[in-house]
Amino acid sequence: MHPSDHAALEAAGLAGRRVRSLDAAGDGTALLVEVTGEDMLGAWATARAAVAETGRWPVLCTDDEDDLFSRFYFEEGAHDGDPAPSAVLTRAGTIDVDSALHELHTRYPTVGVDWAEYERSVTLTRFGDAPTLDEVHAATAGAASARAAADRFLFAWELGREPLTDPGPGVQDWYGTEDSAVLVLLPTPEPWSAYAYVDALHDACGYGQDLLTAAARRWHERFGAEPVAALGVMTWLSVARPPAEPETAWRLAFEHHVLAENTFSGPGLSIRDHARALLGRDRWVLFSRP
């Protein structure tokens, strides 16, 4: 290893651990540090505290050198563009996140489903009461996404009411539950850049890792959200300033829904269920599998 790598490990409190260096898809060299299931989060926090000194963002990943920086899914996500991390980051800097999310969400409209009726039935079951179907239909009239419009309307109606049933934490209690991982010190200090280097969510190979990277940068700017783990089908984020206002939480939940739909469909959560869970929550888990 280069002397600067030894200095980075020392600064990050990781000296003395087993370390490997690995080419990071042609954009620098990463350091792979051995951690255990018991100390991985502590090691991440120590390395995170030293980023200003090391210039390396830490992220927990599956320990597989052959696939860690593979461009296979990035080539799919690049849609004939350059899959290199630097190219993903360049494209991410040009993306209008709101427009891209709207286009992605409305690309394949569901035919033959009355989302107003369906979402109202969810509220009725959970709260024992609900607005009339006419009211929900009126709220969704002309909306690009009837389901999202119904969810947003019902979220506002549900606020302040006591539910009869609890949807549960969904996948949010998966944070920190991996038995094993490797701590990767990336050749970049920017948190959101992690998603340009390593696979975090399977769906990103469809919509593009550049969009996930752009969204993550905005989450960092707005909420202080920082990637802790990128595990191919799941990512954990530590959040310094979680949303405190319901409308902000709902909008964020919508973004999570578009980018990582399995976070919702697996445990059977609505966007508004996730929005309530995000209020004040300082750890996020997003899940997306084939």
mmCIF file of C-alpha atoms in Angstrom:
data_model
loop_
_atom_site.group_PDB
_atom_site.id
_atom_site.type_symbol
_atom_site.label_atom_id
_atom_site.label_comp_id
_atom_site.label_asym_id
_atom_site.label_seq_id
_atom_site.Cartn_x
_atom_site.Cartn_y
_atom_site.Cartn_z
ATOM 1 C CA MET A 1 0.000 0.000 0.000
ATOM 2 C CA HIS A 2 0.986 3.598 -0.532
ATOM 3 C CA PRO A 3 2.186 5.486 2.577
ATOM 4 C CA SER A 4 -0.859 7.749 2.273
ATOM 5 C CA ASP A 5 -3.077 4.674 2.638
ATOM 6 C CA HIS A 6 -1.371 3.756 5.899
ATOM 7 C CA ALA A 7 -1.905 7.324 7.063
ATOM 8 C CA ALA A 8 -5.593 7.144 6.126
ATOM 9 C CA LEU A 9 -6.049 3.919 8.084
ATOM 10 C CA GLU A 10 -4.304 5.438 11.078
ATOM 11 C CA ALA A 11 -6.484 8.546 10.916
ATOM 12 C CA ALA A 12 -9.622 6.422 10.599
ATOM 13 C CA GLY A 13 -8.745 4.348 13.656
ATOM 14 C CA LEU A 14 -8.428 1.219 11.527
ATOM 15 C CA ALA A 15 -4.690 0.523 11.789
ATOM 16 C CA GLY A 16 -3.916 -3.058 12.730
ATOM 17 C CA ARG A 17 -6.857 -4.556 10.847
ATOM 18 C CA ARG A 18 -6.482 -6.759 7.793
ATOM 19 C CA VAL A 19 -6.617 -4.495 4.737
ATOM 20 C CA ARG A 20 -6.632 -5.084 0.986
ATOM 21 C CA SER A 21 -6.381 -2.522 -1.788
ATOM 22 C CA LEU A 22 -8.533 -2.863 -4.901
ATOM 23 C CA ASP A 23 -8.939 -0.933 -8.121
ATOM 24 C CA ALA A 24 -12.221 0.997 -7.921
ATOM 25 C CA ALA A 25 -13.488 0.468 -11.471
ATOM 26 C CA GLY A 26 -10.657 2.524 -12.911
ATOM 27 C CA ASP A 27 -11.405 5.589 -10.776
ATOM 28 C CA GLY A 28 -8.887 5.324 -7.972
ATOM 29 C CA THR A 29 -8.033 2.636 -5.437
ATOM 30 C CA ALA A 30 -10.270 1.534 -2.587
ATOM 31 C CA LEU A 31 -9.165 0.088 0.738
ATOM 32 C CA LEU A 32 -11.092 -2.938 1.992
ATOM 33 C CA VAL A 33 -10.934 -3.234 5.765
ATOM 34 C CA GLU A 34 -11.900 -6.366 7.666
ATOM 35 C CA VAL A 35 -14.704 -5.838 10.196
ATOM 36 C CA THR A 36 -16.994 -8.160 12.142
ATOM 37 C CA GLY A 37 -20.757 -8.186 12.421
ATOM 38 C CA GLU A 38 -20.397 -6.873 15.955
ATOM 39 C CA ASP A 39 -18.116 -3.926 15.230
ATOM 40 C CA MET A 40 -19.016 -2.943 11.660
ATOM 41 C CA LEU A 41 -21.175 0.041 12.620
ATOM 42 C CA GLY A 42 -18.625 1.268 15.139
ATOM 43 C CA ALA A 43 -15.826 0.951 12.590
ATOM 44 C CA TRP A 44 -17.938 2.821 10.043
ATOM 45 C CA ALA A 45 -18.594 5.650 12.518
ATOM 46 C CA THR A 46 -14.897 5.962 13.334
ATOM 47 C CA ALA A 47 -13.975 6.089 9.651
ATOM 48 C CA ARG A 48 -16.792 8.548 8.968
ATOM 49 C CA ALA A 49 -15.467 10.924 11.614
ATOM 50 C CA ALA A 50 -12.102 11.013 9.844
ATOM 51 C CA VAL A 51 -13.295 11.660 6.270
ATOM 52 C CA ALA A 52 -12.064 15.263 6.272
ATOM 53 C CA GLU A 53 -8.594 13.901 7.018
ATOM 54 C CA THR A 54 -8.611 10.726 4.910
ATOM 55 C CA GLY A 55 -10.549 11.969 1.884
ATOM 56 C CA ARG A 56 -12.225 8.548 1.762
ATOM 57 C CA TRP A 57 -15.927 7.878 2.271
ATOM 58 C CA PRO A 58 -16.559 4.606 4.178
ATOM 59 C CA VAL A 59 -19.334 2.237 3.163
ATOM 60 C CA LEU A 60 -20.137 -1.307 4.266
ATOM 61 C CA CYS A 61 -20.410 -3.774 1.380
ATOM 62 C CA THR A 62 -20.654 -7.480 0.718
ATOM 63 C CA ASP A 63 -17.143 -8.927 0.798
ATOM 64 C CA ASP A 64 -16.742 -10.086 -2.796
ATOM 65 C CA GLU A 65 -13.755 -8.651 -4.633
ATOM 66 C CA ASP A 66 -14.886 -10.018 -7.996
ATOM 67 C CA ASP A 67 -18.223 -8.187 -7.908
ATOM 68 C CA LEU A 68 -17.604 -5.218 -5.617
ATOM 69 C CA PHE A 69 -16.785 -2.744 -8.389
ATOM 70 C CA SER A 70 -18.300 -4.723 -11.265
ATOM 71 C CA ARG A 71 -19.773 -2.548 -13.975
ATOM 72 C CA PHE A 72 -22.312 -5.205 -15.054
ATOM 73 C CA TYR A 73 -25.384 -3.513 -13.573
ATOM 74 C CA PHE A 74 -23.884 -0.075 -14.124
ATOM 75 C CA GLU A 75 -23.670 -0.813 -17.849
ATOM 76 C CA GLU A 76 -27.405 -1.550 -17.803
ATOM 77 C CA GLY A 77 -28.107 1.606 -15.841
ATOM 78 C CA ALA A 78 -25.930 3.757 -18.100
ATOM 79 C CA HIS A 79 -28.164 2.989 -21.128
ATOM 80 C CA ASP A 80 -25.224 2.885 -23.565
ATOM 81 C CA GLY A 81 -23.364 5.580 -21.639
ATOM 82 C CA ASP A 82 -20.070 5.268 -19.773
ATOM 83 C CA PRO A 83 -20.514 3.115 -16.626
ATOM 84 C CA ALA A 84 -17.366 4.394 -14.881
ATOM 85 C CA PRO A 85 -17.949 6.013 -11.467
ATOM 86 C CA SER A 86 -16.714 9.398 -12.683
ATOM 87 C CA ALA A 87 -19.134 9.287 -15.631
ATOM 88 C CA VAL A 88 -22.052 8.311 -13.379
ATOM 89 C CA LEU A 89 -21.228 11.276 -11.150
ATOM 90 C CA THR A 90 -21.012 13.629 -14.115
ATOM 91 C CA ARG A 91 -24.442 12.567 -15.382
ATOM 92 C CA ALA A 92 -25.876 12.775 -11.874
ATOM 93 C CA GLY A 93 -24.892 16.422 -11.745
ATOM 94 C CA THR A 94 -27.101 17.197 -14.757
ATOM 95 C CA ILE A 95 -30.284 15.447 -13.601
ATOM 96 C CA ASP A 96 -33.461 17.283 -12.615
ATOM 97 C CA VAL A 97 -34.408 14.878 -9.821
ATOM 98 C CA ASP A 98 -38.071 15.871 -9.553
ATOM 99 C CA SER A 99 -38.664 15.604 -13.294
ATOM 100 C CA ALA A 100 -36.867 12.264 -13.504
ATOM 101 C CA LEU A 101 -38.839 10.803 -10.597
ATOM 102 C CA HIS A 102 -42.131 12.013 -12.057
ATOM 103 C CA GLU A 103 -41.330 10.514 -15.456
ATOM 104 C CA LEU A 104 -40.279 7.221 -13.900
ATOM 105 C CA HIS A 105 -43.356 7.000 -11.672
ATOM 106 C CA THR A 106 -45.814 7.695 -14.487
ATOM 107 C CA ARG A 107 -44.048 5.719 -17.222
ATOM 108 C CA TYR A 108 -46.210 2.617 -16.882
ATOM 109 C CA PRO A 109 -49.721 3.607 -15.771
ATOM 110 C CA THR A 110 -51.855 0.933 -14.134
ATOM 111 C CA VAL A 111 -55.007 0.229 -16.122
ATOM 112 C CA GLY A 112 -58.262 -1.001 -14.613
ATOM 113 C CA VAL A 113 -57.496 -0.187 -10.971
ATOM 114 C CA ASP A 114 -59.485 2.364 -8.982
ATOM 115 C CA TRP A 115 -56.681 3.593 -6.757
ATOM 116 C CA ALA A 116 -58.972 5.977 -4.906
ATOM 117 C CA GLU A 117 -61.151 3.057 -3.842
ATOM 118 C CA TYR A 118 -58.182 0.843 -2.991
ATOM 119 C CA GLU A 119 -56.310 3.429 -0.911
ATOM 120 C CA ARG A 120 -59.522 4.460 0.841
ATOM 121 C CA SER A 121 -60.078 0.816 1.830
ATOM 122 C CA VAL A 122 -56.606 0.749 3.396
ATOM 123 C CA THR A 123 -57.436 3.820 5.473
ATOM 124 C CA LEU A 124 -60.820 2.397 6.455
ATOM 125 C CA THR A 125 -59.218 -0.820 7.681
ATOM 126 C CA ARG A 126 -56.462 0.922 9.589
ATOM 127 C CA PHE A 127 -58.492 3.756 11.124
ATOM 128 C CA GLY A 128 -62.037 2.421 11.160
ATOM 129 C CA ASP A 129 -63.135 5.488 9.213
ATOM 130 C CA ALA A 130 -62.239 7.263 5.977
ATOM 131 C CA PRO A 131 -63.320 10.112 3.707
ATOM 132 C CA THR A 132 -66.068 9.259 1.259
ATOM 133 C CA LEU A 133 -65.081 7.688 -2.024
ATOM 134 C CA ASP A 134 -66.373 10.782 -3.820
ATOM 135 C CA GLU A 135 -63.994 12.933 -1.782
ATOM 136 C CA VAL A 136 -61.015 10.748 -2.664
ATOM 137 C CA HIS A 137 -62.017 10.678 -6.326
ATOM 138 C CA ALA A 138 -62.241 14.471 -6.311
ATOM 139 C CA ALA A 139 -58.752 14.691 -4.820
ATOM 140 C CA THR A 140 -57.313 12.501 -7.576
ATOM 141 C CA ALA A 141 -59.116 14.069 -10.538
ATOM 142 C CA GLY A 142 -56.645 15.083 -13.231
ATOM 143 C CA ALA A 143 -53.621 13.804 -11.318
ATOM 144 C CA ALA A 144 -50.769 12.258 -13.279
ATOM 145 C CA SER A 145 -50.725 9.469 -10.700
ATOM 146 C CA ALA A 146 -54.086 8.681 -9.117
ATOM 147 C CA ARG A 147 -52.449 6.390 -6.580
ATOM 148 C CA ALA A 148 -49.970 9.003 -5.370
ATOM 149 C CA ALA A 149 -52.680 11.675 -5.274
ATOM 150 C CA ALA A 150 -54.996 9.420 -3.265
ATOM 151 C CA ASP A 151 -52.187 8.526 -0.890
ATOM 152 C CA ARG A 152 -51.240 12.171 -0.342
ATOM 153 C CA PHE A 153 -54.865 13.181 0.284
ATOM 154 C CA LEU A 154 -55.436 10.327 2.728
ATOM 155 C CA PHE A 155 -52.139 11.030 4.488
ATOM 156 C CA ALA A 156 -53.376 14.534 5.295
ATOM 157 C CA TRP A 157 -56.730 13.130 6.466
ATOM 158 C CA GLU A 158 -55.073 10.526 8.704
ATOM 159 C CA LEU A 159 -52.779 13.005 10.465
ATOM 160 C CA GLY A 160 -53.776 13.439 14.095
ATOM 161 C CA ARG A 161 -56.073 10.416 14.068
ATOM 162 C CA GLU A 162 -55.318 7.306 16.072
ATOM 163 C CA PRO A 163 -54.998 4.120 13.978
ATOM 164 C CA LEU A 164 -56.568 0.856 15.060
ATOM 165 C CA THR A 165 -53.687 -1.180 13.612
ATOM 166 C CA ASP A 166 -49.947 -0.599 13.353
ATOM 167 C CA PRO A 167 -48.300 -1.296 9.984
ATOM 168 C CA GLY A 168 -45.051 -2.155 11.758
ATOM 169 C CA PRO A 169 -41.521 -1.026 10.919
ATOM 170 C CA GLY A 170 -41.303 -2.804 7.583
ATOM 171 C CA VAL A 171 -37.670 -3.118 6.557
ATOM 172 C CA GLN A 172 -36.487 -0.261 8.768
ATOM 173 C CA ASP A 173 -35.440 -2.664 11.520
ATOM 174 C CA TRP A 174 -32.975 -4.315 9.105
ATOM 175 C CA TYR A 175 -30.472 -1.526 9.754
ATOM 176 C CA GLY A 176 -27.250 -3.011 11.116
ATOM 177 C CA THR A 177 -28.433 -6.610 10.893
ATOM 178 C CA GLU A 178 -25.895 -8.032 8.421
ATOM 179 C CA ASP A 179 -23.791 -10.862 9.839
ATOM 180 C CA SER A 180 -20.756 -9.951 7.775
ATOM 181 C CA ALA A 181 -19.455 -7.197 5.516
ATOM 182 C CA VAL A 182 -16.285 -5.413 4.528
ATOM 183 C CA LEU A 183 -15.675 -1.728 5.230
ATOM 184 C CA VAL A 184 -14.734 -0.079 1.948
ATOM 185 C CA LEU A 185 -12.873 3.222 2.034
ATOM 186 C CA LEU A 186 -13.714 4.748 -1.319
ATOM 187 C CA PRO A 187 -11.371 7.117 -3.192
ATOM 188 C CA THR A 188 -13.788 10.025 -2.710
ATOM 189 C CA PRO A 189 -14.974 12.060 0.283
ATOM 190 C CA GLU A 190 -18.481 12.690 -1.065
ATOM 191 C CA PRO A 191 -21.167 10.527 0.600
ATOM 192 C CA TRP A 192 -23.491 10.253 -2.396
ATOM 193 C CA SER A 193 -20.614 9.110 -4.616
ATOM 194 C CA ALA A 194 -20.868 5.669 -3.007
ATOM 195 C CA TYR A 195 -23.800 4.916 -5.319
ATOM 196 C CA ALA A 196 -21.650 5.635 -8.373
ATOM 197 C CA TYR A 197 -19.066 3.075 -7.272
ATOM 198 C CA VAL A 198 -20.971 0.104 -5.822
ATOM 199 C CA ASP A 199 -24.353 -1.550 -6.273
ATOM 200 C CA ALA A 200 -26.883 -0.583 -3.635
ATOM 201 C CA LEU A 201 -30.366 -1.152 -5.099
ATOM 202 C CA HIS A 202 -31.250 -3.601 -7.858
ATOM 203 C CA ASP A 203 -33.836 -1.284 -9.451
ATOM 204 C CA ALA A 204 -31.079 1.224 -10.197
ATOM 205 C CA CYS A 205 -29.924 -0.919 -13.120
ATOM 206 C CA GLY A 206 -33.235 0.011 -14.743
ATOM 207 C CA TYR A 207 -33.581 3.718 -14.024
ATOM 208 C CA GLY A 208 -29.852 4.408 -13.748
ATOM 209 C CA GLN A 209 -27.405 4.715 -10.877
ATOM 210 C CA ASP A 210 -26.958 8.346 -11.897
ATOM 211 C CA LEU A 211 -30.513 9.110 -10.724
ATOM 212 C CA LEU A 212 -29.954 7.319 -7.411
ATOM 213 C CA THR A 213 -26.716 9.259 -6.979
ATOM 214 C CA ALA A 214 -28.437 12.569 -7.745
ATOM 215 C CA ALA A 215 -31.269 11.788 -5.325
ATOM 216 C CA ALA A 216 -28.779 10.775 -2.631
ATOM 217 C CA ARG A 217 -26.927 14.051 -3.056
ATOM 218 C CA ARG A 218 -30.183 15.927 -2.501
ATOM 219 C CA TRP A 219 -31.018 13.803 0.550
ATOM 220 C CA HIS A 220 -27.599 14.694 1.906
ATOM 221 C CA GLU A 221 -28.166 18.400 1.310
ATOM 222 C CA ARG A 222 -31.680 18.425 2.760
ATOM 223 C CA PHE A 223 -31.486 15.861 5.536
ATOM 224 C CA GLY A 224 -27.817 15.151 6.146
ATOM 225 C CA ALA A 225 -28.405 11.589 4.887
ATOM 226 C CA GLU A 226 -25.203 9.578 4.495
ATOM 227 C CA PRO A 227 -24.778 6.081 3.025
ATOM 228 C CA VAL A 228 -23.587 3.596 5.640
ATOM 229 C CA ALA A 229 -24.038 0.377 3.650
ATOM 230 C CA ALA A 230 -24.532 -0.508 -0.017
ATOM 231 C CA LEU A 231 -25.348 -4.191 -0.220
ATOM 232 C CA GLY A 232 -26.567 -4.779 -3.761
ATOM 233 C CA VAL A 233 -30.245 -5.002 -2.868
ATOM 234 C CA MET A 234 -30.289 -2.799 0.224
ATOM 235 C CA THR A 235 -28.780 0.423 1.475
ATOM 236 C CA TRP A 236 -28.620 1.912 4.967
ATOM 237 C CA LEU A 237 -28.370 5.657 5.537
ATOM 238 C CA SER A 238 -27.610 7.620 8.684
ATOM 239 C CA VAL A 239 -29.641 10.832 8.846
ATOM 240 C CA ALA A 240 -28.557 13.954 10.731
ATOM 241 C CA ARG A 241 -31.683 16.061 10.078
ATOM 242 C CA PRO A 242 -34.672 13.749 9.546
ATOM 243 C CA PRO A 243 -37.873 15.304 8.217
ATOM 244 C CA ALA A 244 -39.965 16.965 10.897
ATOM 245 C CA GLU A 245 -42.874 18.221 8.785
ATOM 246 C CA PRO A 246 -45.487 15.777 7.430
ATOM 247 C CA GLU A 247 -45.487 17.205 3.904
ATOM 248 C CA THR A 248 -41.693 16.946 3.705
ATOM 249 C CA ALA A 249 -41.845 13.371 4.983
ATOM 250 C CA TRP A 250 -44.495 12.412 2.417
ATOM 251 C CA ARG A 251 -42.487 13.847 -0.463
ATOM 252 C CA LEU A 252 -39.402 11.976 0.704
ATOM 253 C CA ALA A 253 -41.420 8.764 1.073
ATOM 254 C CA PHE A 254 -42.615 9.198 -2.512
ATOM 255 C CA GLU A 255 -39.000 9.465 -3.684
ATOM 256 C CA HIS A 256 -38.118 6.296 -1.781
ATOM 257 C CA HIS A 257 -41.129 4.554 -3.334
ATOM 258 C CA VAL A 258 -40.060 5.397 -6.876
ATOM 259 C CA LEU A 259 -36.438 4.357 -6.349
ATOM 260 C CA ALA A 260 -36.857 1.334 -4.053
ATOM 261 C CA GLU A 261 -40.392 -0.011 -4.383
ATOM 262 C CA ASN A 262 -39.670 -3.277 -2.534
ATOM 263 C CA THR A 263 -39.252 -1.186 0.612
ATOM 264 C CA PHE A 264 -43.036 -0.848 0.441
ATOM 265 C CA SER A 265 -44.413 -3.890 -1.382
ATOM 266 C CA GLY A 266 -42.489 -6.451 0.668
ATOM 267 C CA PRO A 267 -44.022 -5.536 4.045
ATOM 268 C CA GLY A 268 -47.223 -4.167 2.477
ATOM 269 C CA LEU A 269 -46.736 -0.482 3.298
ATOM 270 C CA SER A 270 -48.290 2.538 1.623
ATOM 271 C CA ILE A 271 -46.362 5.697 0.838
ATOM 272 C CA ARG A 272 -48.105 7.407 3.760
ATOM 273 C CA ASP A 273 -47.152 4.567 6.131
ATOM 274 C CA HIS A 274 -43.519 5.123 5.202
ATOM 275 C CA ALA A 275 -43.912 8.899 5.493
ATOM 276 C CA ARG A 276 -45.101 8.555 9.089
ATOM 277 C CA ALA A 277 -42.153 6.263 9.825
ATOM 278 C CA LEU A 278 -39.712 8.837 8.409
ATOM 279 C CA LEU A 279 -40.804 11.618 10.769
ATOM 280 C CA GLY A 280 -37.882 12.046 13.153
ATOM 281 C CA ARG A 281 -36.226 8.778 12.038
ATOM 282 C CA ASP A 282 -32.436 9.064 11.912
ATOM 283 C CA ARG A 283 -31.801 5.762 10.118
ATOM 284 C CA TRP A 284 -33.245 4.715 6.766
ATOM 285 C CA VAL A 285 -33.275 1.359 5.039
ATOM 286 C CA LEU A 286 -34.155 1.077 1.350
ATOM 287 C CA PHE A 287 -34.656 -2.330 -0.257
ATOM 288 C CA SER A 288 -34.787 -3.350 -3.912
ATOM 289 C CA ARG A 289 -34.303 -6.861 -5.213
ATOM 290 C CA PRO A 290 -34.835 -8.666 -8.540
#
